[in-house]
Amino acid sequence: MDNNPAVHQEMVTTSEEQPQQNPVGCNKYHRLLLVVFSFSLFAAVLGLGVYSHLQKTAEPWMSQWKSVAPPCLSPACIRASEHFSAAMDPFSHPCDYFLFACGTGGSSTSDRRHRVKEISDEDNEELDKKREVRMRRETDVQGNSDGWPVKFPDRKTALLKTIKEILEAPEEGVSMSAAEQKAKKYFKTCMDAESPEKVGSKPFLTLLKQLGGWPVSNGWNQTDFNTTLALLMSQYSTFPFFNVYVGSDPGEEQRASDQHYIQIDEPHFQFPIDWNSKTQKSKANTRYLRSFYMSCGQYLELLGVPSSVTTQHCGLYVSLATTLALASAPLHYRLSQKLLYNRFTIQELQTLAPAIDWLACLKATFQPLPISQSDLVLVHNLPYIIHMSQTISKWQVQHEMMGTGPLHTYMIFSLLHTLIPALDSRFFQTMRNFSIASGDTQEEMPRWVRCVQQTERGFDTLLSHAIRERHAQKGAEELIHDVYSSLEKKLTDLIWRDDRSSAFILNKIKSLNPRLSTKTNNLSHAELNHLYAEVVLNEEDFFSNYLQMLVLDQKSRSRLLSHGTQTDGLSITPSISRNDIIIPVGMFVSPFFHSSYPRALNYGTLGSLMAKDLLHLLLPDSL
């Protein structure tokens, strides 16, 4: 699963830890990569072009040639021949295909998640114009208006479509495991757009009643703050005031440590945040707060809350959210201030941020694992955590006597945003309208994409196993070995002007072992069935199915913390884990790879893309 946390391990490598790359050497890498990629792409397209020409030619010598080298007529080859065209030519838009060579590192998942903009107030209008131009260019390059290329899909789309095919494949009776049947049933109920419309907001209101109600309506049970917070974190994967995930410490990579840690980070805020590079402070973008406030009122109206209380509770909700956001900071700032991967015991964190019952919340989140006060956690923005605790304590004192309960309202709104994918379309449209009003120009994702991502979130282990079993069985290991060996040889043969950089890079390459991910390779159908044994899905109730998916998400975090194993999920690029380069099975999908393809096609498409990925992974500073 692509629960990729905000802090990427490869981003914490500083210039002091790695020699500066020589610009001339870097240019050689790019020239080498450009030649290899263009030649392999030309060979693949030329081969398919020749094959297409032969199909239309009736010369007598054709049968003789076919007897020597029969064409590939498998369904996978026929589909691939339909995809290859001049539209996939990377040199028609080189800066979009070779981002690193053009001086940009692409988009950052972390920056999108935090939505922190490095702007001062006077720069707003100019940056908005630039953003519009960039989005228009990206849409023109990618193809059709819905963001999904018609001619040749990007690797992310190809993987999503492969998972969709697995989930939509006809049932094969006894040969299909019970776990796979459950994943298909979940996907089917997710794709049923009519079912949520029939029940409206009733499922959420029923759940809300089970949780003790909330302050905006009658019947609130005045539930304890930390008890409610622990419940939302453990059962509903909802983290209102801070984010919690599991990962390794990149500082331990050199010691080949297998240990994973609980990591505490900023939460995802629902509105854009401006970062002022001069004052080095964050604040909510005031241009969008009115829309944010209005969306709050629209949600309350959908939930049947009287309009007479909307102004008070939405005002408090917006005020609390913007107050919390003041201490958030973009990743590059936290990196420069050494605010990432700071180690604390849970007991130390309790002293620094006493408003949160850290032990109780983390025990609930990672049940049934034993969590103790002496366990280490990694904190990625301690100033925010302290500010958040102080804000909660202050608001508890101010509003306890008034009975307005803004902290509880804030938590329920966070839960609502978590569950919007399982509610009727009015909630999603309200969220979408605010997203557009706040400057999001991306097209809406197709429903099937959202359903594939949701299914993968809960059934990641099963789907990774299925992809490997059906798509990466034959030829994958050989291709990985050949591509890496060729890349190593080419870099070794280069003439280096900087002996220090040469020695560092070549030693790094030789010390790593590329391999196909095998974390789910040995699981049998019986083991997969046991893993999902407690999942009981209802074909008529997607809301309850979605809640079970959130429980599976929690169990996945617990497994990662206890065993240090994480499935590939929707990963499409290699990564380094200690002394290994992990090549995810998600790379080996059509039309980039198939066991029935001719070797030239597999090596010319996926092989060249893999070589580029490896080069960027091994030489991250060669921009």
Coordinates of C-alpha atoms in Angstrom, one line a residue:
M1 CA 0.0 0.0 0.0
D2 CA 1.0 3.4 -1.0
N3 CA 0.7 4.7 2.7
N4 CA 3.8 6.5 1.9
P5 CA 4.5 8.7 4.9
A6 CA 5.4 12.3 4.6
V7 CA 9.0 11.8 5.3
H8 CA 10.8 9.9 2.6
Q9 CA 14.0 8.2 3.7
E10 CA 15.9 9.1 0.6
M11 CA 15.3 12.8 1.3
V12 CA 17.3 12.9 4.5
T13 CA 20.7 12.4 2.8
T14 CA 22.5 15.6 3.0
S15 CA 25.4 17.0 1.0
E16 CA 27.8 16.2 3.8
E17 CA 27.0 12.5 3.7
Q18 CA 27.7 12.1 0.0
P19 CA 30.3 13.6 -2.3
Q20 CA 29.1 16.3 -4.6
Q21 CA 28.6 14.9 -8.1
N22 CA 30.7 16.3 -10.9
P23 CA 28.5 18.2 -13.5
V24 CA 30.5 16.7 -16.4
G25 CA 30.1 13.2 -15.1
C26 CA 26.4 13.8 -14.6
N27 CA 26.1 15.0 -18.2
K28 CA 27.7 11.7 -19.2
Y29 CA 25.1 9.8 -17.3
H30 CA 22.3 11.6 -19.1
R31 CA 23.9 11.1 -22.5
L32 CA 24.4 7.4 -21.8
L33 CA 20.9 7.0 -20.5
L34 CA 19.4 8.9 -23.4
V35 CA 21.2 6.8 -25.9
V36 CA 20.3 3.5 -24.2
F37 CA 16.7 4.5 -23.7
S38 CA 16.2 5.8 -27.3
F39 CA 17.9 2.8 -28.8
S40 CA 15.8 0.3 -26.9
L41 CA 12.6 2.2 -27.5
F42 CA 13.4 2.5 -31.2
A43 CA 14.2 -1.2 -31.3
A44 CA 10.8 -2.1 -29.6
V45 CA 8.8 0.2 -31.9
L46 CA 10.7 -0.9 -35.0
G47 CA 10.1 -4.6 -34.1
L48 CA 6.4 -4.1 -33.7
G49 CA 6.3 -2.0 -36.9
V50 CA 8.0 -4.7 -38.9
Y51 CA 5.5 -7.3 -37.5
S52 CA 2.6 -5.1 -38.4
H53 CA 3.9 -4.6 -41.9
L54 CA 4.4 -8.4 -42.3
Q55 CA 0.8 -9.0 -41.4
K56 CA -0.3 -6.9 -44.3
T57 CA 2.1 -8.3 -46.9
A58 CA 1.5 -11.4 -48.9
E59 CA 5.0 -11.9 -50.3
P60 CA 6.1 -15.6 -50.8
W61 CA 9.1 -15.1 -48.5
M62 CA 6.9 -14.2 -45.6
S63 CA 6.0 -17.8 -44.6
Q64 CA 9.7 -18.6 -44.7
W65 CA 10.6 -15.8 -42.3
K66 CA 7.7 -16.7 -40.0
S67 CA 9.0 -20.2 -39.8
V68 CA 12.3 -18.9 -38.6
A69 CA 11.0 -16.2 -36.2
P70 CA 7.3 -16.7 -35.5
P71 CA 5.5 -13.5 -34.3
C72 CA 4.1 -13.2 -30.9
L73 CA 0.3 -13.6 -31.1
S74 CA -0.5 -13.9 -27.4
P75 CA -3.3 -11.7 -26.1
A76 CA -0.8 -9.7 -24.2
C77 CA 1.3 -9.1 -27.3
I78 CA -1.7 -8.0 -29.4
R79 CA -2.8 -5.6 -26.7
A80 CA 0.8 -4.2 -26.4
S81 CA 1.0 -3.7 -30.2
E82 CA -2.1 -1.5 -30.0
H83 CA -0.5 0.7 -27.3
F84 CA 2.8 1.4 -29.0
S85 CA 2.6 4.4 -31.3
A86 CA 4.3 7.7 -31.9
A87 CA 2.2 9.2 -29.0
M88 CA 4.6 7.5 -26.5
D89 CA 7.7 9.1 -28.0
P90 CA 9.5 10.5 -25.0
F91 CA 11.4 13.0 -27.1
S92 CA 8.3 14.9 -28.2
H93 CA 8.1 16.3 -24.6
P94 CA 11.6 15.6 -23.2
C95 CA 11.2 17.7 -20.1
D96 CA 8.2 15.6 -19.0
Y97 CA 10.0 12.3 -19.6
F98 CA 13.4 13.2 -18.3
L99 CA 12.5 15.4 -15.4
F100 CA 15.8 14.9 -13.6
A101 CA 17.8 15.9 -16.7
C102 CA 15.8 19.2 -16.9
G103 CA 16.5 20.3 -13.4
T104 CA 13.4 19.2 -11.5
G105 CA 12.8 16.4 -9.2
G106 CA 9.1 16.0 -10.0
S107 CA 6.3 16.2 -7.6
S108 CA 6.6 15.4 -3.9
T109 CA 4.1 13.3 -2.1
S110 CA 5.0 15.0 1.1
D111 CA 4.4 18.5 -0.3
R112 CA 1.0 17.4 -1.6
R113 CA 0.0 15.8 1.7
H114 CA 0.9 18.9 3.8
R115 CA -0.2 21.4 1.2
V116 CA 2.2 23.9 2.5
K117 CA 3.0 26.6 -0.1
E118 CA 6.3 28.5 0.1
I119 CA 4.9 31.9 -0.7
S120 CA 4.6 35.3 0.8
D121 CA 1.4 37.2 0.5
E122 CA 2.5 39.4 -2.4
D123 CA 3.5 36.3 -4.5
N124 CA 0.0 34.6 -4.4
E125 CA -1.4 36.0 -7.7
E126 CA 1.8 35.4 -9.7
L127 CA 2.2 31.8 -8.5
D128 CA -1.4 31.0 -9.2
K129 CA -0.9 32.0 -12.8
K130 CA 2.2 29.9 -13.1
R131 CA 0.4 26.9 -11.5
E132 CA -2.4 27.2 -14.1
V133 CA 0.1 27.3 -17.0
R134 CA 1.9 24.2 -15.6
M135 CA -1.4 22.3 -15.1
R136 CA -2.5 23.1 -18.7
R137 CA 0.9 21.9 -20.0
E138 CA 0.7 18.6 -18.0
T139 CA -2.9 18.0 -19.3
D140 CA -1.7 18.5 -22.9
V141 CA 1.2 16.2 -22.5
Q142 CA -0.7 13.3 -20.8
G143 CA -3.5 13.1 -23.4
N144 CA -7.2 13.1 -22.7
S145 CA -9.1 15.5 -20.5
D146 CA -9.7 13.0 -17.7
G147 CA -6.0 12.5 -17.0
W148 CA -5.8 8.9 -18.2
P149 CA -3.7 8.5 -21.4
V150 CA -5.5 6.9 -24.3
K151 CA -2.5 5.6 -26.3
F152 CA 0.1 4.4 -23.7
P153 CA -0.6 4.5 -20.0
D154 CA 1.9 5.6 -17.4
R155 CA 3.1 3.0 -15.0
K156 CA 0.8 4.0 -12.2
T157 CA -2.2 3.7 -14.4
A158 CA -1.0 0.4 -15.9
L159 CA -0.7 -1.1 -12.4
L160 CA -4.1 0.2 -11.4
K161 CA -5.6 -1.4 -14.5
T162 CA -3.9 -4.7 -13.7
I163 CA -5.3 -4.8 -10.2
K164 CA -8.7 -3.9 -11.7
E165 CA -8.5 -6.8 -14.1
I166 CA -7.6 -9.1 -11.2
L167 CA -10.6 -7.9 -9.2
E168 CA -13.0 -8.2 -12.1
A169 CA -11.8 -11.6 -13.4
P170 CA -14.5 -14.2 -13.4
E171 CA -14.6 -16.6 -10.5
E172 CA -12.9 -19.8 -11.1
G173 CA -14.7 -22.0 -8.6
V174 CA -12.6 -23.9 -6.1
S175 CA -9.3 -22.5 -7.5
M176 CA -10.1 -19.1 -6.1
S177 CA -9.1 -18.5 -2.4
A178 CA -11.7 -17.2 0.1
A179 CA -9.5 -14.2 0.6
E180 CA -9.6 -13.3 -3.1
Q181 CA -13.4 -13.7 -3.1
K182 CA -13.6 -11.2 -0.3
A183 CA -11.4 -8.7 -2.1
K184 CA -13.5 -9.0 -5.3
K185 CA -16.7 -8.6 -3.2
Y186 CA -15.3 -5.4 -1.6
F187 CA -14.4 -4.0 -5.0
K188 CA -17.9 -4.9 -6.4
T189 CA -19.7 -3.2 -3.6
C190 CA -17.4 -0.1 -4.0
M191 CA -18.3 0.1 -7.7
D192 CA -22.0 0.1 -6.9
A193 CA -22.7 3.8 -7.0
E194 CA -26.4 3.5 -6.3
S195 CA -26.3 1.7 -3.0
P196 CA -25.0 4.7 -0.9
E197 CA -27.5 7.0 -2.5
K198 CA -30.4 4.9 -1.2
V199 CA -29.3 5.2 2.5
G200 CA -28.1 8.8 2.5
S201 CA -26.5 10.0 5.7
K202 CA -28.1 7.3 7.9
P203 CA -25.0 5.0 8.2
F204 CA -22.9 7.9 9.5
L205 CA -25.6 9.1 11.9
T206 CA -26.0 5.6 13.3
L207 CA -22.2 5.3 13.8
L208 CA -22.2 8.7 15.5
K209 CA -24.8 7.6 17.9
Q210 CA -22.8 4.5 18.8
L211 CA -19.8 6.9 19.5
G212 CA -21.8 8.9 22.0
G213 CA -23.1 11.7 19.7
W214 CA -21.5 15.1 19.3
P215 CA -22.0 18.7 20.6
V216 CA -23.8 20.0 17.5
S217 CA -26.9 17.9 18.2
N218 CA -28.8 16.8 21.2
G219 CA -27.8 13.7 23.0
W220 CA -24.1 14.2 23.3
N221 CA -22.8 11.9 26.2
Q222 CA -19.8 14.2 27.0
T223 CA -17.4 11.4 26.1
D224 CA -13.8 11.7 27.4
F225 CA -11.4 13.4 25.0
N226 CA -8.6 10.8 25.0
T227 CA -11.0 7.8 25.0
T228 CA -12.7 9.1 21.8
L229 CA -9.3 9.9 20.2
A230 CA -8.0 6.4 20.9
L231 CA -11.1 4.9 19.4
L232 CA -10.9 6.9 16.2
M233 CA -7.2 6.1 15.8
S234 CA -7.6 2.3 16.4
Q235 CA -10.9 1.5 14.7
Y236 CA -11.3 4.1 12.0
S237 CA -7.7 5.1 11.0
T238 CA -8.6 8.7 11.8
F239 CA -5.8 10.9 13.2
P240 CA -7.3 14.4 13.9
F241 CA -4.4 16.1 15.7
F242 CA -1.3 14.2 14.6
N243 CA -0.5 11.5 12.1
V244 CA 0.8 8.0 13.1
Y245 CA 2.5 5.5 10.9
V246 CA 5.3 3.0 11.0
G247 CA 8.7 3.1 9.3
S248 CA 12.4 2.5 9.8
D249 CA 15.0 5.1 10.8
P250 CA 17.2 5.9 7.8
G251 CA 20.1 6.5 10.2
E252 CA 20.1 2.8 10.9
E253 CA 20.4 1.8 7.3
Q254 CA 24.1 1.6 7.5
R255 CA 23.9 -0.8 10.5
A256 CA 21.5 -3.1 8.5
S257 CA 18.9 -2.8 11.2
D258 CA 15.5 -4.4 10.6
Q259 CA 13.7 -2.5 13.3
H260 CA 10.6 -0.3 12.6
Y261 CA 9.4 2.4 14.8
I262 CA 6.1 4.3 15.5
Q263 CA 6.4 7.7 13.8
I264 CA 4.5 10.8 14.9
D265 CA 4.0 13.5 12.3
E266 CA 1.8 16.5 11.5
P267 CA -1.8 15.8 10.5
H268 CA -3.3 16.4 7.1
F269 CA -5.1 19.7 7.2
Q270 CA -8.2 20.1 5.0
F271 CA -7.3 23.6 3.7
P272 CA -4.3 25.2 2.0
I273 CA -1.6 26.6 4.3
D274 CA 0.8 29.4 3.3
W275 CA 4.5 29.2 4.4
N276 CA 6.1 32.6 4.6
S277 CA 9.8 32.0 3.8
K278 CA 10.7 35.4 5.4
T279 CA 9.2 34.9 8.8
Q280 CA 9.4 31.1 8.6
K281 CA 5.8 30.8 9.8
S282 CA 2.7 29.0 8.6
K283 CA -0.8 30.4 8.4
A284 CA -4.1 29.4 6.9
N285 CA -4.7 31.0 3.5
T286 CA -7.4 33.5 4.3
R287 CA -8.7 33.5 0.7
Y288 CA -10.0 30.0 1.2
L289 CA -11.3 30.1 4.8
R290 CA -14.7 31.4 3.7
S291 CA -15.1 28.4 1.4
F292 CA -13.9 26.1 4.2
Y293 CA -16.4 27.6 6.6
M294 CA -19.2 27.2 4.1
S295 CA -18.3 23.6 3.4
C296 CA -18.6 22.9 7.2
G297 CA -22.1 24.3 7.1
Q298 CA -23.0 22.2 4.1
Y299 CA -21.8 19.0 5.9
L300 CA -23.9 19.9 8.9
E301 CA -27.0 20.5 6.7
L302 CA -26.5 17.0 5.1
L303 CA -26.4 15.5 8.6
G304 CA -29.7 17.2 9.5
V305 CA -28.1 19.7 12.0
P306 CA -30.3 22.7 12.6
S307 CA -29.0 25.9 10.9
S308 CA -29.4 27.8 14.2
V309 CA -26.3 26.1 15.6
T310 CA -24.2 26.0 12.4
T311 CA -22.6 29.5 12.9
Q312 CA -21.2 28.7 16.4
H313 CA -19.9 25.2 15.8
C314 CA -18.4 25.9 12.3
G315 CA -16.8 29.1 13.6
L316 CA -15.1 27.1 16.4
Y317 CA -14.1 24.4 14.1
V318 CA -12.4 26.7 11.6
S319 CA -10.8 28.7 14.5
L320 CA -9.3 25.5 16.1
A321 CA -8.1 24.2 12.7
T322 CA -6.3 27.4 11.8
T323 CA -4.8 27.7 15.3
L324 CA -3.3 24.2 15.0
A325 CA -1.9 24.9 11.5
L326 CA 0.2 27.7 12.8
A327 CA 3.0 25.3 13.9
S328 CA 3.0 23.2 10.8
A329 CA 6.1 23.5 8.5
P330 CA 7.1 22.2 5.1
L331 CA 9.4 19.3 4.8
H332 CA 12.5 21.2 3.6
Y333 CA 12.3 23.5 6.6
R334 CA 12.0 20.6 9.0
L335 CA 14.9 18.9 7.3
S336 CA 17.1 22.1 7.6
Q337 CA 16.2 22.5 11.2
K338 CA 16.9 18.8 12.0
L339 CA 13.3 18.2 13.1
L340 CA 13.0 14.8 11.4
Y341 CA 13.4 11.4 13.1
N342 CA 13.9 12.9 16.6
R343 CA 13.9 10.0 19.1
F344 CA 11.8 10.1 22.3
T345 CA 10.4 7.5 24.6
I346 CA 6.7 7.5 25.0
Q347 CA 7.2 8.7 28.6
E348 CA 9.3 11.6 27.4
L349 CA 6.7 12.5 24.8
Q350 CA 4.0 12.5 27.5
T351 CA 6.0 15.0 29.5
L352 CA 6.5 17.3 26.4
A353 CA 2.9 17.0 25.2
P354 CA 0.7 16.1 28.2
A355 CA -2.7 16.8 26.7
I356 CA -2.6 13.5 24.8
D357 CA -2.6 10.2 26.6
W358 CA 0.1 8.8 24.4
L359 CA 0.4 5.3 25.9
A360 CA -3.4 4.7 25.7
C361 CA -3.7 6.0 22.2
L362 CA -0.7 4.1 20.8
K363 CA -1.7 0.9 22.6
A364 CA -5.2 1.1 21.0
T365 CA -3.7 1.9 17.6
F366 CA -1.3 -1.0 17.6
Q367 CA -3.3 -3.6 19.5
P368 CA -2.6 -6.4 20.3
L369 CA 1.1 -5.5 20.4
P370 CA 2.6 -4.7 23.8
I371 CA 3.4 -1.0 23.9
S372 CA 5.2 0.4 26.9
Q373 CA 6.4 3.8 28.3
S374 CA 10.0 3.0 27.4
D375 CA 9.3 2.3 23.7
L376 CA 11.0 4.7 21.3
V377 CA 9.0 6.8 18.8
L378 CA 10.3 9.0 16.0
V379 CA 8.9 12.6 16.0
H380 CA 9.1 14.7 12.8
N381 CA 8.0 18.1 14.1
L382 CA 8.3 18.4 17.9
P383 CA 7.4 22.2 17.9
Y384 CA 4.1 21.3 16.3
I385 CA 3.4 18.5 18.8
I386 CA 4.1 20.8 21.7
H387 CA 1.9 23.5 20.2
M388 CA -0.9 21.0 19.5
S389 CA -0.8 19.9 23.1
Q390 CA -0.9 23.4 24.5
T391 CA -3.8 24.3 22.2
I392 CA -5.8 21.3 23.3
S393 CA -5.3 22.1 27.0
K394 CA -6.2 25.8 26.4
W395 CA -9.4 24.9 24.5
Q396 CA -10.4 22.3 27.1
V397 CA -10.3 24.9 29.9
Q398 CA -12.1 27.6 27.8
H399 CA -15.0 25.6 26.6
E400 CA -15.5 23.0 29.3
M401 CA -18.0 25.1 31.2
M402 CA -19.7 26.3 28.0
G403 CA -20.5 22.8 26.8
T404 CA -19.6 23.7 23.2
G405 CA -17.1 20.8 22.8
P406 CA -15.1 22.1 19.9
L407 CA -12.4 19.5 20.4
H408 CA -14.9 16.7 20.1
T409 CA -16.6 18.4 17.1
Y410 CA -13.2 18.6 15.4
M411 CA -12.6 14.9 15.9
I412 CA -16.0 14.0 14.5
F413 CA -15.4 16.1 11.4
S414 CA -12.1 14.3 10.9
L415 CA -13.9 11.0 11.1
L416 CA -16.5 12.3 8.5
H417 CA -13.7 13.1 6.1
T418 CA -12.3 9.6 6.6
L419 CA -15.7 8.1 5.8
I420 CA -16.7 10.3 2.9
P421 CA -15.7 7.6 0.3
A422 CA -18.4 5.4 1.8
L423 CA -21.2 8.0 1.9
D424 CA -23.6 9.2 -0.7
S425 CA -22.4 11.5 -3.5
R426 CA -23.6 14.7 -1.8
F427 CA -20.7 14.5 0.7
F428 CA -18.1 13.8 -1.9
Q429 CA -19.4 16.6 -4.1
T430 CA -19.2 19.0 -1.1
M431 CA -15.6 18.0 -0.5
R432 CA -14.9 18.3 -4.2
N433 CA -16.4 21.7 -4.5
F434 CA -14.2 23.0 -1.7
S435 CA -11.2 21.4 -3.3
I436 CA -11.9 23.2 -6.5
A437 CA -12.5 26.5 -4.7
S438 CA -9.2 26.2 -2.9
G439 CA -7.2 25.9 -6.2
D440 CA -7.2 22.2 -7.0
T441 CA -7.3 22.0 -10.8
Q442 CA -6.8 18.3 -11.1
E443 CA -9.6 16.3 -12.8
E444 CA -11.7 14.0 -10.6
M445 CA -10.4 10.5 -10.5
P446 CA -12.7 7.8 -12.1
R447 CA -14.6 5.8 -9.6
W448 CA -12.8 2.6 -10.6
V449 CA -9.5 4.2 -9.6
R450 CA -10.8 5.1 -6.2
C451 CA -12.2 1.7 -5.7
V452 CA -9.0 0.0 -6.7
Q453 CA -7.0 2.1 -4.3
Q454 CA -9.5 1.4 -1.4
T455 CA -9.3 -2.3 -2.1
E456 CA -5.6 -2.3 -2.2
R457 CA -5.5 -0.4 1.1
G458 CA -7.3 -3.3 2.9
F459 CA -6.1 -6.3 0.8
D460 CA -2.6 -5.2 0.0
T461 CA -1.0 -8.5 0.9
L462 CA -3.4 -10.5 -1.2
L463 CA -3.1 -8.2 -4.3
S464 CA 0.7 -8.1 -4.1
H465 CA 0.7 -11.9 -4.0
A466 CA -1.7 -12.1 -7.0
I467 CA 0.4 -9.7 -9.1
R468 CA 3.5 -11.7 -8.5
E469 CA 1.8 -15.0 -9.1
R470 CA 0.2 -13.9 -12.4
H471 CA 2.6 -11.3 -13.9
A472 CA 6.1 -11.6 -12.4
Q473 CA 6.8 -15.3 -12.3
K474 CA 8.9 -15.8 -15.5
G475 CA 11.7 -13.7 -16.7
A476 CA 11.5 -11.0 -14.0
E477 CA 14.6 -12.1 -12.0
E478 CA 16.6 -12.5 -15.2
L479 CA 15.7 -9.0 -16.4
I480 CA 16.6 -7.4 -13.1
H481 CA 20.0 -9.1 -13.1
D482 CA 20.8 -8.2 -16.7
V483 CA 19.8 -4.6 -16.4
Y484 CA 21.7 -4.0 -13.2
S485 CA 24.8 -5.8 -14.5
S486 CA 24.7 -3.7 -17.7
L487 CA 24.3 -0.5 -15.7
E488 CA 27.1 -1.4 -13.4
K489 CA 29.4 -2.1 -16.4
K490 CA 28.6 1.1 -18.2
L491 CA 29.2 3.2 -15.1
T492 CA 32.5 1.4 -14.4
D493 CA 33.7 2.1 -18.0
L494 CA 33.1 5.8 -17.7
I495 CA 36.1 8.1 -17.5
W496 CA 35.8 9.9 -14.1
R497 CA 37.3 13.3 -13.4
D498 CA 36.7 13.0 -9.7
D499 CA 38.2 9.9 -8.1
R500 CA 36.5 10.4 -4.8
S501 CA 33.0 10.4 -6.4
S502 CA 33.9 7.6 -8.6
A503 CA 35.0 5.4 -5.7
F504 CA 32.0 6.3 -3.7
I505 CA 29.4 5.5 -6.4
L506 CA 31.1 2.4 -7.7
N507 CA 31.4 1.0 -4.2
K508 CA 27.8 1.8 -3.6
I509 CA 26.7 0.0 -6.7
K510 CA 28.8 -3.1 -6.0
S511 CA 27.7 -3.4 -2.4
L512 CA 23.9 -3.5 -3.3
N513 CA 22.0 -6.6 -4.4
P514 CA 19.0 -6.1 -6.6
R515 CA 16.2 -8.5 -6.2
L516 CA 12.5 -8.9 -6.8
S517 CA 10.4 -8.3 -3.7
T518 CA 9.6 -11.7 -2.1
K519 CA 7.8 -10.6 1.0
T520 CA 4.6 -12.3 0.0
N521 CA 6.1 -15.0 -2.2
N522 CA 5.8 -17.9 0.2
L523 CA 2.2 -17.3 1.3
S524 CA -0.2 -20.1 0.4
H525 CA -3.9 -19.7 -0.2
A526 CA -4.5 -21.2 3.3
E527 CA -2.3 -18.5 4.9
L528 CA -4.0 -15.7 2.9
N529 CA -7.4 -17.0 4.0
H530 CA -6.3 -17.0 7.6
L531 CA -5.0 -13.4 7.3
Y532 CA -8.5 -12.3 6.2
A533 CA -10.5 -14.8 8.2
E534 CA -12.3 -12.2 10.4
V535 CA -13.5 -10.1 7.4
V536 CA -17.2 -10.6 6.8
L537 CA -18.5 -8.5 3.9
N538 CA -22.1 -7.5 3.1
E539 CA -23.0 -7.3 -0.6
E540 CA -25.7 -4.7 0.2
D541 CA -23.8 -2.5 2.7
F542 CA -20.7 -0.8 1.4
F543 CA -20.5 1.5 4.5
S544 CA -19.9 -1.5 6.8
N545 CA -17.5 -3.0 4.3
Y546 CA -15.5 0.3 4.3
L547 CA -15.3 0.2 8.1
Q548 CA -13.8 -3.3 7.9
M549 CA -11.3 -2.1 5.4
L550 CA -10.2 0.5 8.0
V551 CA -9.7 -2.2 10.5
L552 CA -7.6 -4.1 8.0
D553 CA -5.5 -1.0 7.6
Q554 CA -4.9 -0.9 11.4
K555 CA -3.8 -4.6 11.4
S556 CA -1.4 -3.8 8.5
R557 CA 0.3 -1.1 10.6
S558 CA 0.6 -3.5 13.6
R559 CA 2.1 -6.2 11.4
L560 CA 4.6 -3.8 10.0
L561 CA 5.6 -2.7 13.5
S562 CA 6.0 -6.3 14.8
H563 CA 7.5 -8.0 11.8
G564 CA 9.0 -5.2 9.7
T565 CA 7.3 -6.6 6.6
Q566 CA 5.5 -4.3 4.2
T567 CA 3.9 -5.4 0.9
D568 CA 4.7 -3.7 -2.4
G569 CA 1.2 -2.4 -2.8
L570 CA 1.0 0.2 -5.5
S571 CA 4.8 0.8 -5.6
I572 CA 6.2 1.2 -9.1
T573 CA 9.8 2.3 -8.4
P574 CA 12.8 0.5 -6.8
S575 CA 13.9 1.3 -3.3
I576 CA 16.9 0.6 -1.1
S577 CA 16.5 -1.6 2.0
R578 CA 19.8 -2.0 3.8
N579 CA 22.0 -4.0 1.3
D580 CA 19.3 -4.8 -1.1
I581 CA 17.6 -2.9 -4.0
I582 CA 14.0 -4.0 -3.8
I583 CA 12.3 -4.2 -7.2
P584 CA 8.5 -4.2 -6.6
V585 CA 6.3 -6.6 -8.5
G586 CA 4.1 -3.7 -9.4
M587 CA 6.6 -2.8 -12.1
F588 CA 6.0 -6.1 -14.0
V589 CA 2.6 -5.5 -15.5
S590 CA 1.4 -5.0 -19.1
P591 CA 2.0 -3.3 -21.4
F592 CA 5.5 -2.9 -20.0
F593 CA 6.2 -6.5 -19.3
H594 CA 4.7 -9.9 -19.9
S595 CA 6.1 -13.4 -19.9
S596 CA 4.8 -14.0 -23.4
Y597 CA 6.5 -10.9 -24.9
P598 CA 9.6 -11.4 -27.0
R599 CA 12.7 -10.7 -24.8
A600 CA 13.5 -7.6 -26.9
L601 CA 10.1 -6.0 -26.0
N602 CA 10.5 -6.7 -22.3
Y603 CA 14.1 -5.3 -22.3
G604 CA 13.2 -2.4 -24.6
T605 CA 10.3 -1.1 -22.5
L606 CA 10.5 -2.1 -18.8
G607 CA 14.3 -2.7 -19.0
S608 CA 15.0 0.8 -20.1
L609 CA 12.6 2.3 -17.6
M610 CA 14.1 0.2 -14.8
A611 CA 17.6 1.4 -15.8
K612 CA 16.5 5.0 -15.5
D613 CA 14.9 4.3 -12.1
L614 CA 18.1 2.6 -10.9
L615 CA 20.2 5.5 -12.1
H616 CA 18.1 8.0 -10.2
L617 CA 18.0 5.8 -7.1
L618 CA 21.8 5.2 -7.0
L619 CA 22.7 8.8 -8.0
P620 CA 20.0 11.0 -6.5
D621 CA 22.1 14.2 -6.7
S622 CA 22.7 13.9 -10.5
L623 CA 20.1 16.5 -11.5

